[in-house]
Short mmCIF file of C-alpha atoms and ligand atoms in Angstrom, two decimals:
data_model
loop_
_atom_site.label_atom_id
_atom_site.label_comp_id
_atom_site.label_asym_id
_atom_site.label_seq_id
_atom_site.Cartn_x
_atom_site.Cartn_y
_atom_site.Cartn_z
CA MET A 1 39.85 1.65 22.08
CA GLY A 2 40.47 2.41 18.50
CA ILE A 3 42.96 -0.47 18.04
CA ILE A 4 40.63 -2.92 19.62
CA ARG A 5 37.71 -1.69 17.23
CA ASN A 6 40.00 -1.99 14.21
CA LEU A 7 41.07 -5.56 15.16
CA THR A 8 37.43 -6.59 15.70
CA ALA A 9 36.40 -5.08 12.39
CA LYS A 10 39.39 -7.06 10.59
CA LEU A 11 38.39 -10.27 12.41
CA ILE A 12 34.76 -9.88 11.21
CA LEU A 13 35.93 -9.15 7.60
CA ILE A 14 38.12 -12.35 7.74
CA ARG A 15 35.29 -14.45 9.16
CA GLN A 16 32.77 -13.14 6.50
CA SER A 17 35.15 -13.77 3.61
CA LYS A 18 35.59 -17.41 4.76
CA VAL A 19 31.82 -17.84 4.96
CA ILE A 20 31.60 -16.53 1.37
CA LYS A 21 34.41 -18.87 0.13
CA ASN A 22 32.81 -21.72 1.87
CA GLN A 23 29.44 -20.96 0.30
CA LYS A 24 31.03 -20.86 -3.12
CA ILE A 25 32.57 -24.27 -2.49
CA ILE A 26 29.34 -25.73 -1.21
CA MET A 27 27.07 -24.33 -3.85
CA SER A 28 28.68 -25.16 -7.04
CA ARG A 29 25.20 -24.86 -8.75
CA ARG A 30 23.09 -21.86 -8.89
CA LEU A 31 22.12 -20.70 -5.51
CA HIS A 32 18.83 -18.83 -5.98
CA ALA A 33 15.42 -19.82 -7.20
CA ARG A 34 14.35 -18.24 -10.52
CA ARG A 35 11.28 -16.65 -9.08
CA THR A 36 13.47 -14.11 -7.18
CA ASP A 37 14.69 -12.91 -10.69
CA GLY A 38 13.68 -9.46 -11.76
CA VAL A 39 11.64 -8.75 -8.47
CA ASP A 40 14.73 -7.82 -6.33
CA LYS A 41 14.40 -3.98 -6.46
CA ASN A 42 12.02 -2.52 -3.96
CA VAL A 43 11.31 1.13 -3.70
CA TRP A 44 10.48 1.16 0.04
CA VAL A 45 13.80 -0.74 0.79
CA GLU A 46 15.72 1.90 -1.08
CA PHE A 47 13.98 5.20 -0.24
CA THR A 48 13.07 4.24 3.50
CA GLN A 49 16.86 3.74 4.04
CA LEU A 50 17.86 6.83 2.20
CA ALA A 51 15.51 8.86 4.38
CA ALA A 52 16.90 7.24 7.53
CA ASP A 53 20.54 7.80 6.35
CA TYR A 54 20.02 11.49 5.61
CA LYS A 55 17.81 12.04 8.84
CA ALA A 56 15.31 13.78 6.42
CA VAL A 57 12.03 15.17 7.13
CA ASN A 58 10.02 12.10 6.12
CA LEU A 59 6.99 12.56 3.92
CA GLY A 60 8.04 9.35 1.96
CA GLN A 61 6.75 5.97 3.33
CA GLY A 62 3.17 6.06 4.19
CA PHE A 63 2.83 5.77 7.93
CA PRO A 64 1.40 8.12 10.51
CA ASP A 65 4.16 9.61 12.78
CA PHE A 66 1.51 10.15 15.58
CA SER A 67 0.03 7.63 17.89
CA PRO A 68 -2.92 5.41 17.16
CA PRO A 69 -6.13 6.48 19.17
CA GLN A 70 -6.15 5.95 22.83
CA PHE A 71 -8.97 3.32 22.78
CA ILE A 72 -6.91 0.93 20.39
CA GLN A 73 -3.74 1.43 22.54
CA ASP A 74 -5.78 0.61 25.58
CA ALA A 75 -7.30 -2.43 23.89
CA PHE A 76 -3.80 -3.65 22.98
CA CYS A 77 -2.54 -3.19 26.64
CA LYS A 78 -5.72 -4.97 27.93
CA ALA A 79 -4.99 -7.85 25.46
CA VAL A 80 -1.33 -8.14 26.53
CA SER A 81 -2.28 -8.26 30.20
CA GLY A 82 -5.44 -10.58 29.43
CA GLY A 83 -4.07 -13.91 30.51
CA PRO A 84 -1.79 -16.65 29.06
CA GLN A 85 -4.00 -17.54 26.05
CA MET A 86 -3.26 -13.88 24.72
CA HIS A 87 0.41 -14.87 24.28
CA GLN A 88 -0.18 -18.20 22.53
CA TYR A 89 -1.24 -19.16 19.11
CA THR A 90 -4.96 -18.49 18.12
CA ARG A 91 -7.01 -19.89 15.32
CA ALA A 92 -4.84 -20.11 12.19
CA PHE A 93 -7.11 -18.26 9.89
CA GLY A 94 -8.12 -15.46 12.27
CA HIS A 95 -8.68 -15.05 15.87
CA PRO A 96 -12.33 -15.71 16.54
CA PRO A 97 -13.23 -12.39 18.17
CA LEU A 98 -11.60 -10.57 15.19
CA VAL A 99 -13.31 -12.68 12.43
CA LYS A 100 -16.64 -12.29 14.25
CA SER A 101 -16.25 -8.52 14.53
CA LEU A 102 -15.11 -8.18 10.90
CA ALA A 103 -18.04 -10.29 9.75
CA LYS A 104 -20.56 -8.21 11.80
CA PHE A 105 -19.03 -4.86 10.65
CA PHE A 106 -18.71 -5.54 7.02
CA SER A 107 -21.95 -7.52 6.49
CA ARG A 108 -23.72 -4.30 7.10
CA ILE A 109 -21.56 -2.41 4.55
CA VAL A 110 -21.36 -5.08 1.84
CA GLY A 111 -25.03 -5.94 2.05
CA HIS A 112 -24.26 -9.57 2.31
CA GLU A 113 -24.24 -11.99 5.35
CA ILE A 114 -20.50 -12.63 5.85
CA ASP A 115 -19.58 -15.93 7.47
CA PRO A 116 -16.79 -15.20 10.03
CA PHE A 117 -15.22 -18.70 9.71
CA GLU A 118 -15.65 -19.29 5.81
CA ASP A 119 -15.53 -15.86 4.21
CA ILE A 120 -12.49 -14.09 6.09
CA LEU A 121 -8.95 -14.74 6.31
CA VAL A 122 -6.82 -12.70 8.73
CA THR A 123 -3.25 -12.13 7.48
CA VAL A 124 0.02 -10.32 8.37
CA GLY A 125 -1.11 -7.00 7.05
CA ALA A 126 -2.82 -6.37 3.74
CA TYR A 127 0.61 -7.42 2.01
CA GLN A 128 0.09 -11.00 2.97
CA ALA A 129 -3.60 -10.94 2.12
CA LEU A 130 -2.52 -9.74 -1.43
CA PHE A 131 0.22 -12.50 -1.54
CA CYS A 132 -2.31 -15.14 -0.49
CA ALA A 133 -4.69 -14.06 -3.09
CA PHE A 134 -2.25 -14.08 -6.02
CA GLN A 135 -0.59 -17.34 -4.97
CA ALA A 136 -4.09 -19.06 -4.46
CA LEU A 137 -5.80 -17.78 -7.59
CA ILE A 138 -3.17 -17.17 -10.30
CA ASP A 139 -1.57 -19.93 -12.28
CA GLU A 140 1.35 -19.94 -14.63
CA GLY A 141 0.38 -18.26 -17.86
CA ASP A 142 -2.76 -16.49 -16.33
CA GLU A 143 -3.02 -12.83 -17.02
CA VAL A 144 -3.77 -10.27 -14.40
CA ILE A 145 -4.92 -6.71 -15.35
CA ILE A 146 -3.51 -4.04 -13.00
CA VAL A 147 -4.66 -0.59 -13.18
CA GLU A 148 -1.72 1.88 -13.14
CA PRO A 149 -0.56 3.78 -10.96
CA PHE A 150 -0.74 0.72 -8.73
CA PHE A 151 0.68 -0.08 -5.22
CA ASP A 152 4.03 -1.43 -6.27
CA CYS A 153 3.88 -5.05 -4.83
CA TYR A 154 1.03 -6.14 -7.25
CA GLN A 155 3.51 -6.54 -9.92
CA PRO A 156 6.25 -8.94 -8.42
CA MET A 157 3.38 -10.66 -6.56
CA VAL A 158 2.00 -11.68 -10.00
CA ILE A 159 5.41 -12.43 -11.47
CA MET A 160 6.10 -14.77 -8.53
CA THR A 161 2.95 -16.86 -9.48
CA GLY A 162 4.29 -17.35 -13.10
CA GLY A 163 1.40 -15.21 -14.23
CA LYS A 164 1.57 -12.20 -16.55
CA ALA A 165 0.87 -8.67 -15.43
CA VAL A 166 -0.99 -6.72 -18.16
CA TYR A 167 -1.34 -2.89 -17.47
CA VAL A 168 -4.04 -0.39 -18.08
CA PRO A 169 -3.40 3.22 -16.96
CA LEU A 170 -5.63 5.76 -15.46
CA ARG A 171 -4.89 8.75 -17.68
CA PRO A 172 -5.29 12.58 -16.88
CA ARG A 173 -8.34 13.93 -18.57
CA GLU A 174 -7.34 15.79 -21.70
CA GLY A 175 -7.80 19.39 -22.26
CA SER A 176 -8.23 20.53 -18.75
CA ASP A 177 -6.01 21.39 -15.72
CA ILE A 178 -5.41 18.34 -13.66
CA LEU A 179 -6.45 19.61 -10.33
CA SER A 180 -7.84 16.56 -8.66
CA SER A 181 -7.36 12.81 -8.56
CA ALA A 182 -10.86 12.55 -10.09
CA ASP A 183 -9.34 13.88 -13.32
CA TRP A 184 -7.50 10.61 -13.79
CA VAL A 185 -9.79 8.30 -15.59
CA LEU A 186 -10.02 4.73 -16.83
CA SER A 187 -11.11 4.16 -20.19
CA ALA A 188 -13.73 1.28 -20.55
CA GLU A 189 -12.49 0.51 -24.14
CA GLU A 190 -8.93 0.37 -23.09
CA LEU A 191 -9.70 -1.92 -20.20
CA ALA A 192 -11.96 -4.16 -22.30
CA GLY A 193 -9.21 -4.28 -24.97
CA LYS A 194 -6.68 -5.84 -22.51
CA ILE A 195 -8.99 -8.76 -21.76
CA THR A 196 -8.09 -11.97 -23.42
CA PRO A 197 -9.02 -15.65 -22.88
CA ARG A 198 -6.26 -15.95 -20.34
CA THR A 199 -7.27 -13.09 -18.31
CA LYS A 200 -8.03 -14.36 -14.75
CA ALA A 201 -8.26 -11.13 -12.50
CA ILE A 202 -8.58 -7.26 -12.49
CA VAL A 203 -6.71 -5.58 -9.60
CA ILE A 204 -8.06 -2.25 -8.41
CA ASN A 205 -7.21 -0.01 -5.57
CA THR A 206 -9.67 2.49 -4.20
CA PRO A 207 -8.84 5.03 -2.66
CA ASN A 208 -5.75 4.64 -4.81
CA ASN A 209 -2.20 4.67 -3.68
CA PRO A 210 -0.37 7.04 -4.86
CA LEU A 211 -2.97 9.20 -6.77
CA GLY A 212 -5.75 9.21 -4.20
CA LYS A 213 -8.37 8.52 -6.79
CA VAL A 214 -11.59 7.25 -5.25
CA TYR A 215 -13.71 5.19 -7.82
CA LYS A 216 -17.13 6.32 -8.52
CA THR A 217 -20.03 3.74 -8.41
CA GLU A 218 -20.29 4.19 -12.33
CA GLU A 219 -16.55 3.39 -12.68
CA LEU A 220 -16.88 0.39 -10.56
CA GLN A 221 -19.89 -0.76 -12.41
CA MET A 222 -17.97 -0.73 -15.65
CA ILE A 223 -15.27 -2.76 -14.17
CA ALA A 224 -17.87 -5.17 -12.54
CA ASP A 225 -19.67 -5.59 -15.77
CA LEU A 226 -16.52 -6.72 -17.50
CA CYS A 227 -15.67 -9.02 -14.68
CA ILE A 228 -19.05 -10.63 -14.84
CA LYS A 229 -19.01 -10.66 -18.84
CA HIS A 230 -15.69 -12.47 -18.96
CA ASP A 231 -16.05 -14.36 -15.71
CA LEU A 232 -13.09 -12.73 -13.98
CA LEU A 233 -12.05 -12.24 -10.20
CA CYS A 234 -11.59 -8.81 -8.90
CA ILE A 235 -8.95 -8.16 -6.34
CA SER A 236 -10.05 -4.92 -4.67
CA ASP A 237 -7.37 -3.26 -2.30
CA GLU A 238 -9.38 -1.10 0.08
CA VAL A 239 -6.78 -0.31 2.70
CA TYR A 240 -7.65 3.49 2.66
CA GLU A 241 -11.47 2.81 2.79
CA TRP A 242 -12.22 5.22 5.65
CA LEU A 243 -10.12 8.09 4.22
CA THR A 244 -12.03 10.13 1.80
CA TYR A 245 -12.31 13.88 1.51
CA ASP A 246 -14.58 16.51 0.24
CA GLY A 247 -17.69 14.30 0.10
CA ALA A 248 -16.04 11.47 -1.98
CA LYS A 249 -17.64 8.19 -1.06
CA HIS A 250 -15.96 4.84 -0.94
CA VAL A 251 -17.96 2.16 -2.50
CA LYS A 252 -16.98 -1.56 -2.26
CA ILE A 253 -17.17 -3.31 -5.63
CA ALA A 254 -18.16 -6.52 -3.75
CA SER A 255 -21.37 -4.76 -2.89
CA LEU A 256 -22.44 -4.33 -6.49
CA PRO A 257 -24.88 -7.03 -7.88
CA GLY A 258 -23.19 -10.24 -8.94
CA MET A 259 -19.71 -9.23 -7.50
CA TRP A 260 -19.64 -10.74 -3.94
CA GLU A 261 -18.83 -14.19 -5.48
CA ARG A 262 -16.00 -12.94 -7.48
CA THR A 263 -14.44 -10.15 -5.45
CA ILE A 264 -11.57 -10.49 -2.83
CA THR A 265 -11.64 -7.34 -0.70
CA ILE A 266 -8.45 -6.49 1.11
CA GLY A 267 -8.28 -4.47 4.25
CA SER A 268 -5.64 -3.28 6.81
CA ALA A 269 -5.93 -2.44 10.50
CA GLY A 270 -2.71 -0.67 10.03
CA LYS A 271 -4.38 1.90 7.85
CA THR A 272 -7.89 1.59 9.68
CA PHE A 273 -6.53 2.37 13.20
CA SER A 274 -3.26 4.21 12.40
CA ALA A 275 -1.14 1.30 13.61
CA THR A 276 0.81 0.21 10.66
CA GLY A 277 3.40 -1.63 12.65
CA TRP A 278 0.70 -4.21 14.18
CA LYS A 279 0.68 -5.81 10.56
CA VAL A 280 -2.97 -7.03 10.90
CA GLY A 281 -4.69 -7.28 7.65
CA TRP A 282 -7.55 -9.40 5.98
CA ALA A 283 -9.21 -10.68 3.03
CA ILE A 284 -12.86 -10.97 2.73
CA SER A 285 -14.66 -13.01 -0.12
CA SER A 286 -16.81 -15.89 -0.75
CA GLY A 287 -15.90 -19.05 1.14
CA HIS A 288 -15.24 -20.84 -2.13
CA ILE A 289 -12.44 -18.48 -2.91
CA VAL A 290 -11.06 -17.94 0.70
CA LYS A 291 -10.63 -21.69 1.09
CA HIS A 292 -7.78 -21.59 -1.49
CA MET A 293 -6.28 -18.48 0.22
CA LYS A 294 -6.25 -20.49 3.52
CA THR A 295 -4.19 -23.18 1.88
CA ILE A 296 -1.38 -20.68 1.08
CA HIS A 297 -1.66 -19.11 4.58
CA GLN A 298 -1.64 -22.52 6.39
CA ASN A 299 1.54 -23.57 4.36
CA SER A 300 3.32 -20.20 5.03
CA VAL A 301 2.55 -17.91 8.00
CA TYR A 302 -0.04 -20.17 9.61
CA HIS A 303 -0.92 -17.83 12.68
CA CYS A 304 -0.98 -14.10 13.10
CA PRO A 305 -0.31 -12.41 16.38
CA THR A 306 -3.00 -12.96 18.93
CA ALA A 307 -2.92 -9.85 20.98
CA ALA A 308 -2.86 -7.49 18.04
CA GLN A 309 -5.88 -9.41 16.66
CA GLU A 310 -7.73 -9.09 19.99
CA ALA A 311 -7.13 -5.42 20.03
CA VAL A 312 -8.30 -4.92 16.38
CA ALA A 313 -11.38 -6.88 17.31
CA HIS A 314 -12.11 -4.40 20.09
CA GLY A 315 -11.63 -1.56 17.77
CA PHE A 316 -14.19 -2.79 15.28
CA GLU A 317 -16.79 -3.62 18.14
CA ARG A 318 -16.43 -0.02 19.26
CA GLU A 319 -16.71 1.39 15.66
CA TYR A 320 -19.76 -0.78 15.09
CA GLU A 321 -21.58 0.83 18.05
CA LEU A 322 -20.35 4.45 17.08
CA PHE A 323 -20.79 3.97 13.25
CA GLY A 324 -21.64 7.25 11.64
CA SER A 325 -21.38 9.29 14.83
CA SER A 326 -18.87 12.04 15.40
CA GLU A 327 -17.19 9.93 18.09
CA SER A 328 -16.33 7.27 15.54
CA TYR A 329 -12.64 7.15 14.59
CA PHE A 330 -13.85 6.44 11.12
CA GLN A 331 -15.20 10.05 11.10
CA GLN A 332 -12.40 11.67 13.16
CA LEU A 333 -9.46 10.33 11.17
CA PRO A 334 -10.61 11.68 7.86
CA ALA A 335 -11.53 14.94 9.44
CA MET A 336 -8.05 15.25 10.88
CA LEU A 337 -6.43 14.32 7.61
CA HIS A 338 -8.61 16.70 5.62
CA HIS A 339 -7.00 19.34 7.53
CA LYS A 340 -3.35 18.13 7.00
CA ARG A 341 -4.12 17.44 3.24
CA LYS A 342 -5.04 21.19 2.96
CA LYS A 343 -1.94 22.25 4.83
CA LEU A 344 0.31 20.32 2.61
CA ALA A 345 -1.41 21.40 -0.66
CA SER A 346 -1.10 25.19 0.37
CA CYS A 347 2.52 24.58 1.20
CA LEU A 348 3.11 23.07 -2.28
CA GLN A 349 1.18 25.85 -3.84
CA SER A 350 3.12 28.58 -2.11
CA VAL A 351 6.21 27.38 -3.62
CA GLY A 352 4.83 27.27 -6.99
CA LEU A 353 3.99 23.50 -7.11
CA GLN A 354 0.56 22.33 -8.43
CA PRO A 355 -0.66 19.26 -6.31
CA ILE A 356 -3.06 16.77 -7.54
CA MET A 357 -5.79 17.02 -4.92
CA PRO A 358 -6.44 13.41 -3.63
CA GLN A 359 -10.04 12.43 -3.07
CA GLY A 360 -8.80 9.79 -0.53
CA GLY A 361 -5.85 7.98 1.10
CA TYR A 362 -2.53 9.12 2.61
CA PHE A 363 -0.85 10.77 -0.33
CA MET A 364 -0.47 13.74 -2.53
CA VAL A 365 1.12 13.85 -5.99
CA THR A 366 2.77 16.81 -7.70
CA ASP A 367 4.15 17.60 -10.92
CA ILE A 368 7.80 18.47 -10.62
CA SER A 369 8.61 19.31 -14.32
CA SER A 370 8.84 23.10 -13.68
CA ILE A 371 11.65 22.48 -11.11
CA LYS A 372 15.12 22.82 -12.83
CA VAL A 373 17.88 21.27 -10.69
CA ASP A 374 21.21 19.69 -11.85
CA LEU A 375 20.62 15.99 -11.26
CA SER A 376 23.86 14.86 -13.09
CA ASP A 377 25.43 13.76 -9.77
CA GLN A 378 22.53 11.63 -8.57
CA SER A 379 23.12 8.45 -10.38
CA THR A 380 25.42 6.88 -12.80
CA LYS A 381 22.47 4.52 -13.62
CA ASP A 382 19.92 5.30 -16.28
CA GLU A 383 17.23 6.07 -13.79
CA PRO A 384 13.86 7.77 -14.31
CA HIS A 385 13.83 11.60 -13.75
CA ASP A 386 11.67 11.34 -10.64
CA PHE A 387 13.99 8.70 -8.95
CA LYS A 388 17.03 11.16 -9.46
CA PHE A 389 15.02 14.16 -8.28
CA VAL A 390 13.86 12.27 -5.09
CA LYS A 391 17.37 11.29 -4.30
CA TRP A 392 18.60 14.93 -4.82
CA LEU A 393 15.82 16.21 -2.62
CA VAL A 394 16.74 14.01 0.33
CA LYS A 395 20.49 14.53 -0.03
CA GLU A 396 20.53 18.23 -0.75
CA LYS A 397 17.38 19.54 1.05
CA GLY A 398 16.74 16.87 3.77
CA LEU A 399 13.23 16.11 2.60
CA ALA A 400 12.10 12.55 1.81
CA THR A 401 9.35 11.86 -0.76
CA ILE A 402 8.62 8.86 -3.23
CA PRO A 403 9.08 8.79 -6.98
CA VAL A 404 5.65 8.02 -8.59
CA SER A 405 7.02 6.14 -11.63
CA ALA A 406 7.76 3.27 -8.95
CA PHE A 407 3.98 2.88 -9.21
CA TYR A 408 4.12 2.03 -13.04
CA SER A 409 5.22 -0.94 -15.01
CA PRO A 410 8.62 -0.67 -16.69
CA GLU A 411 6.84 0.03 -20.04
CA HIS A 412 5.00 2.98 -18.87
CA SER A 413 7.36 4.44 -16.02
CA ARG A 414 8.99 7.04 -18.27
CA GLU A 415 5.82 8.50 -19.34
CA PHE A 416 5.07 9.35 -15.69
CA ASP A 417 8.46 10.16 -14.31
CA LYS A 418 7.64 13.87 -13.74
CA TYR A 419 5.64 13.43 -10.46
CA ILE A 420 6.57 12.88 -6.85
CA ARG A 421 4.41 11.69 -3.97
CA PHE A 422 4.14 13.15 -0.52
CA CYS A 423 2.51 11.58 2.54
CA PHE A 424 0.51 13.97 4.58
CA VAL A 425 -0.48 11.60 7.47
CA LYS A 426 1.97 13.32 9.63
CA GLU A 427 2.22 15.51 12.72
CA ASP A 428 1.62 19.29 11.86
CA SER A 429 5.19 19.83 13.16
CA THR A 430 6.60 17.41 10.61
CA LEU A 431 4.53 19.07 7.77
CA ASP A 432 5.73 22.55 9.11
CA ALA A 433 9.34 21.38 8.89
CA ALA A 434 8.71 20.22 5.25
CA GLU A 435 7.22 23.62 4.60
CA GLU A 436 10.19 25.41 5.91
CA ILE A 437 12.55 23.44 3.69
CA LEU A 438 10.53 24.09 0.64
CA LYS A 439 10.05 27.77 1.41
CA LYS A 440 13.81 28.29 1.96
CA TRP A 441 14.65 26.51 -1.13
CA SER A 442 12.05 28.59 -3.29
CA GLN A 443 13.59 31.81 -1.78
CA GLY A 444 17.13 30.42 -2.90
CA LYS A 445 18.48 30.06 0.62
N1 LIG B 1 -2.21 -1.83 -0.26
C1 LIG B 1 -1.86 -0.49 -0.34
C2 LIG B 1 -2.59 0.33 -1.37
C3 LIG B 1 -0.99 0.07 0.57
O1 LIG B 1 -0.58 1.39 0.39
C4 LIG B 1 -0.33 -0.64 1.45
C5 LIG B 1 0.79 -0.09 2.44
N2 LIG B 1 0.32 -0.02 3.64
C6 LIG B 1 -0.80 -1.95 1.56
C7 LIG B 1 -1.59 -2.63 0.68
C8 LIG B 1 -0.09 -2.93 2.52
O2 LIG B 1 -0.71 -2.71 3.87
P1 LIG B 1 -0.18 -3.46 5.25
O3 LIG B 1 0.82 -2.49 5.88
O4 LIG B 1 -1.46 -3.75 6.07
O5 LIG B 1 0.50 -4.74 4.86
N1 LIG B 2 1.70 1.67 1.91
C1 LIG B 2 2.71 2.44 2.46
C2 LIG B 2 3.23 3.38 1.30
O1 LIG B 2 2.76 3.35 0.19
C3 LIG B 2 3.97 1.74 2.95
C4 LIG B 2 4.46 0.77 1.92
C5 LIG B 2 5.69 -0.04 2.24
O2 LIG B 2 6.09 0.19 3.47
N2 LIG B 2 5.98 -1.08 1.64
O3 LIG B 2 3.98 4.29 1.51
#
């Protein structure tokens, strides 16, 4: 057996080296397109693989390790056995039952009559909605203001348009203990100072990943005023819109006066119904904006999976009926996560770490500067401290987390490399396993 396996491995190697040689001969000029330069590194590719390699307790990548609610699983099963059309293409810009239920649901929240066929684009997760927005709306030389820390893909997506990403950081309030994500604030002066005649859009994310900040109406109004004054678009990533805690209230910037016409609101069924693998997302905006996003969509992905859209449509119909009641999943999920968030916070506190309490979302950030470990083995590269620390934690302790400097621009990442991010949207048993690792470590075992 061993000999055969060795021989097979050798044959594969010989074949691969031939392919590589052939490619070199065929492509005597540069193989890759320039737009892939500088955007090849990806924190999820690196750290999700590392967590798998070390079979770590995974509080890294943000996904629930529990099942979606029964009603949405049933809706999916029903869709799959719902006849031949459920297995074929549907409308390119969104399955009609889904765009209708999204329009009905969100018209009530935005306070604007949303046209299901003009104002909505269904996409392969929120990722593709973001991609379509940047591709459709940002030209070479345009500037896009991104509030830091930001979900990492905004930056490469802007770069791939030929536009320029300009950063403005949320800063910890000075002179007080940073206990909550609400203590991270955006300076109106600093934001206004970044606007130039080339600025096309401001990107915000509320509730924010990784900090969990939920923007207050006054903060959104300040951003809205600048968008209106300077005629800017606002790309508002609201994938965690139902997940707020301790009375924080999610407000849609599109619902503020004068903002519907210039805001692209991005959502995700993955986060909404705890089914991240379904990859159903959407963008909602005025038809005059969505039509350009449709152009990108029709020339790239074209259709999204029919059965998953059918199931998500059922989910929204159900939530429309139950809205505000205790049976609504949009009430039940944050209630469940509120408990998990507390559990993780007390675990971190018990080992001497001070978490920044998130007002919303999936994640909790903590300062690691008090932890002294020898990281000299972790990398020969000149990596930020948090990258080295997270690698050490996976390899030496079997616990996966995410370095927070990955959510900053290269210009600012060193300033913020003393934080790591934990995902708490996990089974209690997963959180218990993480607690055990941290406790043993703090006891020197
Ligand atoms: N935006 C934010 C802030 C996210 O955290 C994520 C990760 N889910 C996405 C967008 C992408 O969402 P999806 O999985 O629906 O593509
Ligand atoms: N949004 C999730 C997170 O922040 C997943 C990201 C991803 O898989 N690219 O962890």
